[in-house]
GROMACS .gro file of C-alpha atoms in nm:
model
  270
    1UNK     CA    1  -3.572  12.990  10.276
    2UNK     CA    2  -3.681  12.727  10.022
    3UNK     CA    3  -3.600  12.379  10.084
    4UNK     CA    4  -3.524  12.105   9.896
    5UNK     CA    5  -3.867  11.917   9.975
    6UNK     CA    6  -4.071  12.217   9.794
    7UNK     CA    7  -3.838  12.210   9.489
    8UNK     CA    8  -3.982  12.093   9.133
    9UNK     CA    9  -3.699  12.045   8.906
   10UNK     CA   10  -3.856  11.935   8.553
   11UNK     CA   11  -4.167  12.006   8.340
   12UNK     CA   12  -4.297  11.692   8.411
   13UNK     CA   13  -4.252  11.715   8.826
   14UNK     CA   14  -4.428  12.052   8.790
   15UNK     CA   15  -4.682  11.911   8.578
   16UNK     CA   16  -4.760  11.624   8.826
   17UNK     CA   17  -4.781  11.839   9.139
   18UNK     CA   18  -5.080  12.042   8.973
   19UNK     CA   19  -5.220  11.745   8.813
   20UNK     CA   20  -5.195  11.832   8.458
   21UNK     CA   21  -5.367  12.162   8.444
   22UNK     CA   22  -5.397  12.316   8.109
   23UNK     CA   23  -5.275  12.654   8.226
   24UNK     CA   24  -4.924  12.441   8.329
   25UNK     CA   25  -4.889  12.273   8.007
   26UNK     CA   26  -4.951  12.620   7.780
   27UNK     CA   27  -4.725  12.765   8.017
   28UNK     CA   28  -4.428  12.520   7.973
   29UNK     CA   29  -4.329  12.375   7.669
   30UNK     CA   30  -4.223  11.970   7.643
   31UNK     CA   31  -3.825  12.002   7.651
   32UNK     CA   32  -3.832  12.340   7.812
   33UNK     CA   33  -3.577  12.310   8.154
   34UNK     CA   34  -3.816  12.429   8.408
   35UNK     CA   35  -3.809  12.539   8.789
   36UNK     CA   36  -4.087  12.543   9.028
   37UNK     CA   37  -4.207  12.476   9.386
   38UNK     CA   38  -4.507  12.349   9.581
   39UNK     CA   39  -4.623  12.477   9.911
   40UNK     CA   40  -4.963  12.390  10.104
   41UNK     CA   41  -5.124  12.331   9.777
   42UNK     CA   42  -4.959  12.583   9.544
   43UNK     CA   43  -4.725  12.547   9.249
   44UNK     CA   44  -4.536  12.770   9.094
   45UNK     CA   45  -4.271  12.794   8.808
   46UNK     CA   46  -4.011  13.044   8.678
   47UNK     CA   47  -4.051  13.105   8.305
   48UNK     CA   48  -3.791  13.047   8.066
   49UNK     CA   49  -3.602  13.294   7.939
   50UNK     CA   50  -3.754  13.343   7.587
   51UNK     CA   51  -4.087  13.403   7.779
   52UNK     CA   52  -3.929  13.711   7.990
   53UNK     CA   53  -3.829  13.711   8.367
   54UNK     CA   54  -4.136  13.614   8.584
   55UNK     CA   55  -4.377  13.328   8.701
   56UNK     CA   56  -4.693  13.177   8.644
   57UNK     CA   57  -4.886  12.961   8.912
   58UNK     CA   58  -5.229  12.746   9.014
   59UNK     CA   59  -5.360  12.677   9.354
   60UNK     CA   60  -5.492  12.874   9.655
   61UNK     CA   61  -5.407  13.255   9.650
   62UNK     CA   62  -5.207  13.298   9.973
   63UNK     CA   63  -4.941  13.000   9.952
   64UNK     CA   64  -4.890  13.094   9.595
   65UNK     CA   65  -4.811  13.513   9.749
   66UNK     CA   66  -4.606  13.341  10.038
   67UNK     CA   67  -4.403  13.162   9.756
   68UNK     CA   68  -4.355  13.423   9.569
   69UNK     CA   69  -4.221  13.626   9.868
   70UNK     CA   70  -3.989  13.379   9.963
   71UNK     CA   71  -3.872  13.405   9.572
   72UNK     CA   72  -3.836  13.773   9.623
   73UNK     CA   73  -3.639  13.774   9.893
   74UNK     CA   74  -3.413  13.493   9.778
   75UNK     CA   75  -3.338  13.744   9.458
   76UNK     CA   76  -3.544  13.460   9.221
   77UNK     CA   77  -3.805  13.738   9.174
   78UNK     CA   78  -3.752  14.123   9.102
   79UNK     CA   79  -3.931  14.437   9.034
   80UNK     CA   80  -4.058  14.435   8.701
   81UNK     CA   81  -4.083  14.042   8.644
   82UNK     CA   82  -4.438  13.984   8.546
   83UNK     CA   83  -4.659  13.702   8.706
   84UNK     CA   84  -4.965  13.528   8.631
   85UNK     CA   85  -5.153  13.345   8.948
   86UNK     CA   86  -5.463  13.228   9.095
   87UNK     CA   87  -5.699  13.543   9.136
   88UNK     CA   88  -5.683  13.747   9.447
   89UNK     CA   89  -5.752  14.081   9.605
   90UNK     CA   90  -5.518  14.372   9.603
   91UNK     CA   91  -5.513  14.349  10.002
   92UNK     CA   92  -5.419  13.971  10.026
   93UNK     CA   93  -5.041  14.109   9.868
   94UNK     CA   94  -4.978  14.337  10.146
   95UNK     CA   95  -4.723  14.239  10.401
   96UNK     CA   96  -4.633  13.993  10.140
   97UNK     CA   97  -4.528  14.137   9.748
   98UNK     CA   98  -4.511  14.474   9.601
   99UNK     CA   99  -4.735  14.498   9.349
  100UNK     CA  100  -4.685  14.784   9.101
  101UNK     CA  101  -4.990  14.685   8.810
  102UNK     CA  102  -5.273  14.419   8.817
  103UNK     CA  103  -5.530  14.323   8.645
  104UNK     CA  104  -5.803  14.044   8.609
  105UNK     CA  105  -5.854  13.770   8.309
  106UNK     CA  106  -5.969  13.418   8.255
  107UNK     CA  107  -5.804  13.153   8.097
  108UNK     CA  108  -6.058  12.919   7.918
  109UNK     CA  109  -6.050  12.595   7.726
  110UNK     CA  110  -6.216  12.310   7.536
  111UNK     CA  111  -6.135  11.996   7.452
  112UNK     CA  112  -6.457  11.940   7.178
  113UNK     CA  113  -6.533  12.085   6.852
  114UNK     CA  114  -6.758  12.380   6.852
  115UNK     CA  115  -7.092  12.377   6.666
  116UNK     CA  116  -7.082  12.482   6.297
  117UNK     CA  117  -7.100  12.829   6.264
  118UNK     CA  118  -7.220  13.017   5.966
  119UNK     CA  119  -6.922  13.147   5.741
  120UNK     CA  120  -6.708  12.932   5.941
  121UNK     CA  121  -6.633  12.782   5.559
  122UNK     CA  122  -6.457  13.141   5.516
  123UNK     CA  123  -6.228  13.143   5.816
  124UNK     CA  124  -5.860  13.034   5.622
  125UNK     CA  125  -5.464  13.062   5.701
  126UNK     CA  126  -5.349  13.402   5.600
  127UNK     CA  127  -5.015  13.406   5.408
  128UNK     CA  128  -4.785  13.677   5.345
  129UNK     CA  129  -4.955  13.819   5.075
  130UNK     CA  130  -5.239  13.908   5.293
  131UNK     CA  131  -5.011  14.111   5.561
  132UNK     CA  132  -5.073  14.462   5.445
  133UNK     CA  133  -5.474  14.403   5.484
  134UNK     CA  134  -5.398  14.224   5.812
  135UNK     CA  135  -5.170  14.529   5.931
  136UNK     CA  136  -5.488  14.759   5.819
  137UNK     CA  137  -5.754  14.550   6.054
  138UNK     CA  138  -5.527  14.538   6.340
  139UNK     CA  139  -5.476  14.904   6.314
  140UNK     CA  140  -5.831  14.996   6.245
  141UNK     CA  141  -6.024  14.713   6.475
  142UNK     CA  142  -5.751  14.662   6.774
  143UNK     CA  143  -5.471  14.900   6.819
  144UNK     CA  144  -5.412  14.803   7.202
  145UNK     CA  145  -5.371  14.466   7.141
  146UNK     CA  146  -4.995  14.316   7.175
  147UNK     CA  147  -5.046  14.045   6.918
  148UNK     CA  148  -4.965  14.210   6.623
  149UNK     CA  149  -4.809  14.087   6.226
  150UNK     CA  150  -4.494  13.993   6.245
  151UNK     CA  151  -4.501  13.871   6.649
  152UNK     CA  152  -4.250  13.586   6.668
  153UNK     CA  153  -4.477  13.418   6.856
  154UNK     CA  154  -4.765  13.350   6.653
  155UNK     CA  155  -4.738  13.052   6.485
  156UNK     CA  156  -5.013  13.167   6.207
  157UNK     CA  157  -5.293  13.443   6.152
  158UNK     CA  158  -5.633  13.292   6.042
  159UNK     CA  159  -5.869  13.579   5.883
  160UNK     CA  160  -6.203  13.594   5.693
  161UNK     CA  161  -6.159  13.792   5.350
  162UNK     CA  162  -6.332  14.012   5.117
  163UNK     CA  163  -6.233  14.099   4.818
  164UNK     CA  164  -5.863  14.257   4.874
  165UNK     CA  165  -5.960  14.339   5.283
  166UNK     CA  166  -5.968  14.084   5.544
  167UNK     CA  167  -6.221  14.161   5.763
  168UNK     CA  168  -6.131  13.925   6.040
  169UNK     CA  169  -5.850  13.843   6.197
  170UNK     CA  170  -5.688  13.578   6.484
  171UNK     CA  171  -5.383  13.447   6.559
  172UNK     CA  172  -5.247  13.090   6.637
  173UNK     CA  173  -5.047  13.143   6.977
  174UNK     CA  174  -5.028  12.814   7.037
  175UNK     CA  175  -4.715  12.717   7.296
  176UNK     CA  176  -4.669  12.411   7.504
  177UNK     CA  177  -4.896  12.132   7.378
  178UNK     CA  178  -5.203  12.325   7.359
  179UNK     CA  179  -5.379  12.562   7.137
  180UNK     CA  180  -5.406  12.910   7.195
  181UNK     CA  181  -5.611  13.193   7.049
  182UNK     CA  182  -5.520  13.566   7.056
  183UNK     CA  183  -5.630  13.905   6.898
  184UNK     CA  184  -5.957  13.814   6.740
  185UNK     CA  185  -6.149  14.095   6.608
  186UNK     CA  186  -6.371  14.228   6.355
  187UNK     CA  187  -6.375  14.499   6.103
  188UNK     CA  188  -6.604  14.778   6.284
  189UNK     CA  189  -6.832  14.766   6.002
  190UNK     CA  190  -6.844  14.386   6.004
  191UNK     CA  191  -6.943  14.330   6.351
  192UNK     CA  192  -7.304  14.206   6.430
  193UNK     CA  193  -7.281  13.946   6.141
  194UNK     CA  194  -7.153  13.600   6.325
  195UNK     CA  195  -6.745  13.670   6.219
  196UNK     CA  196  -6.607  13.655   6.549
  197UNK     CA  197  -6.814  13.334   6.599
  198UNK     CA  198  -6.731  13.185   6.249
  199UNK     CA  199  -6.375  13.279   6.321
  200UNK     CA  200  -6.323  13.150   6.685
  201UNK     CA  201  -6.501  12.858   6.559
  202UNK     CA  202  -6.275  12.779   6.243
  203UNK     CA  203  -5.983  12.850   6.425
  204UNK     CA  204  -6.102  12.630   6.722
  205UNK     CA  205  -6.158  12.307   6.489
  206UNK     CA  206  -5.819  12.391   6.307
  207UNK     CA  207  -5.594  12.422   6.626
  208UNK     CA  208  -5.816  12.089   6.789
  209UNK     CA  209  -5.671  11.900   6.445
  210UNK     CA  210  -5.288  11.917   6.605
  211UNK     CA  211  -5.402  11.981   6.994
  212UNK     CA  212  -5.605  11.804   7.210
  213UNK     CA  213  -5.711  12.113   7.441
  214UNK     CA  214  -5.752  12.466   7.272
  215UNK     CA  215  -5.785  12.777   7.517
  216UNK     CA  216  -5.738  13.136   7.537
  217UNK     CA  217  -5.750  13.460   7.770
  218UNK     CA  218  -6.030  13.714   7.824
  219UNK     CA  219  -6.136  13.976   8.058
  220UNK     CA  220  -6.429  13.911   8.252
  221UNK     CA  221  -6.605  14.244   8.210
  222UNK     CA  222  -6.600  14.138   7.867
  223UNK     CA  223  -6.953  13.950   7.879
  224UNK     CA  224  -7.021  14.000   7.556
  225UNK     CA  225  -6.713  13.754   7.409
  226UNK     CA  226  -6.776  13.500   7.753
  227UNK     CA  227  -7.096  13.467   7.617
  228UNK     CA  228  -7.002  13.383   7.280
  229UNK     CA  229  -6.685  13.157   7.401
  230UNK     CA  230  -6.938  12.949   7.609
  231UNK     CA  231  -7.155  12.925   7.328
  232UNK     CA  232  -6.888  12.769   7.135
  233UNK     CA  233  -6.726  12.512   7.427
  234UNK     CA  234  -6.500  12.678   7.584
  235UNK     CA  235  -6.706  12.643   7.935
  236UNK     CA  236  -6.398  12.541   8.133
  237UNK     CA  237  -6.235  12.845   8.338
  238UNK     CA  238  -5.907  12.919   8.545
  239UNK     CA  239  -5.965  13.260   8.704
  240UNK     CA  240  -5.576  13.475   8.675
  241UNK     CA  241  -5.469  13.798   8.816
  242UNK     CA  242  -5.203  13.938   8.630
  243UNK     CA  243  -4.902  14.121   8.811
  244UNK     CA  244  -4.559  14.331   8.741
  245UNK     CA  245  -4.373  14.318   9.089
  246UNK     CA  246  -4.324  14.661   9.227
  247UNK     CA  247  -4.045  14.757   9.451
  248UNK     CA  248  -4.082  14.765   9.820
  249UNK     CA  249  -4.174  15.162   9.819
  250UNK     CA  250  -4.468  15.158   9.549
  251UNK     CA  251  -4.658  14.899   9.813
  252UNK     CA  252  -4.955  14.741   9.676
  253UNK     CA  253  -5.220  14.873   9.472
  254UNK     CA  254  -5.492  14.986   9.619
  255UNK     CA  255  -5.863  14.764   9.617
  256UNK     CA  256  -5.976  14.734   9.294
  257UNK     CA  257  -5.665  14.891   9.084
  258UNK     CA  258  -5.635  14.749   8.772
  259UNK     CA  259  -5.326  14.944   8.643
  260UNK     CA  260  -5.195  14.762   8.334
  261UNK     CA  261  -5.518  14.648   8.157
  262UNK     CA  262  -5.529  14.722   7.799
  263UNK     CA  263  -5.718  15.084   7.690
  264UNK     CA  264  -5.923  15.176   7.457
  265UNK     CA  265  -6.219  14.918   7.281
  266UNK     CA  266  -6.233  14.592   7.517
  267UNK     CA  267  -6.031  14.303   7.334
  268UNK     CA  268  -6.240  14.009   7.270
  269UNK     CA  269  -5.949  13.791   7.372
  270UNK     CA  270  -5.556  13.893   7.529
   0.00000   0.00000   0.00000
């Protein structure tokens, strides 16, 4: 059972016992009510209700599982509730939480300005004029992606045009007080030309302008994007394995399972 000694009633507590992580403050917004416990080194918070039913969490692997389990069993967790915590292997869940998908990604972030990039002068806000040629990338360049026109939370799409298309597209996920980037990509007859770094660029000084940290999510078979990211700052890394709790039949995945990572083209960012 829980006690009172492990429990982390406010943003701020939860904040303090993980020593202001970025990861924390994207997680939790300033005014959000917020949950959360500590255990041998581990924190971890409920998410609010507009985020969905689940938990994120920093620190070592197993004291974050062992809290979880404890939240399982005390009916604060459920099959289904999605979970993002400190990377792991499949095995280190057994005995512990059902886990029904999983998957690998890294959280990154900068606090500096990236280096001018070429065309960076042509990365600008999209309005709703441009929506139609924004549906038309997403569809062509990313279909698997989530963030998608008309996602209540993107705060706004950046994009690169020309003439009546826009050739490259991002969007402003920003939550909590710190910038986020999501869905960039590049018109498949674009790519090779510097828009994904002119664009992650542009967007990176923009969102730096109201944030002082900017960050965002990739896979790490994705070498080709790390590469670039690092290139433009964003050298500092929180490794995540993503979860949706499975009930106590399904068991674990096996080693290596990665059930619930997008298909199709690799995303250049989640």
């Amino acid at each position: 059972m829980i006690i009172e000694t492990q429990a982390l009633h406010d943003r701020a507590t939860i904040l303090a016992a993980a020593g202001g992580h970025p990861f924390v403050r994207h997680s939790l917004s300033p005014g959000t009510p917020a949950r959360g416990w500590q255990r041998d080194g581990a924190v971890l918070w409920l998410l609010p209700p507009e985020r969905g039913f689940g938990a994120d969490a920093v620190g070592p692997a197993g004291p974050v599982l062992d809290l979880c389990a404890t939240l399982v069993a005390e009916g604060l967790l459920r099959p289904e509730n999605r979970l993002h915590l400190p990377r792991f292997d499949p095995a280190l869940a057994v005995g512990r939480v059902a886990v029904a998908q999983y998957v690998d990604w890294d959280f990154h972030w900068t606090t500096v300005a990236p280096p001018e990039q070429p065309d960076e002068q042509r990365v600008v806000r999209l309005t709703d004029a441009d929506r139609p040629a924004l549906e038309d990338l997403v569809d062509e360049a990313f279909p698997t992606t989530t963030t998608r026109p008309g996602d209540p939370t993107v705060v706004d799409w950046y994009g690169i045009r020309s003439g009546d298309r826009v050739v490259a597209c991002g969007a402003d996920r920003s939550r909590g007080d710190v910038g986020f980037l999501a869905g960039l990509t590049v018109a498949p007859d674009q790519r090779g030309r510097g828009l994904g770094a002119a664009l992650t660029a542009g967007m990176t000084r923009a969102l730096l302008s109201r944030h002082d940290t900017v960050a965002l999510g990739v896979y790490p078979d994705n070498v080709g994007a790390v590469r670039l990211y690092r290139r433009l700052g964003f050298t500092n890394t929180l490794h995540r394995t993503g979860i949706r709790l499975g009930s106590e039949r399904q068991g674990p995945l096996p080693k290596g399972g990665r059930a619930g990572a997008e298909s199709g083209r690799r995303p250049k960012a989640r």
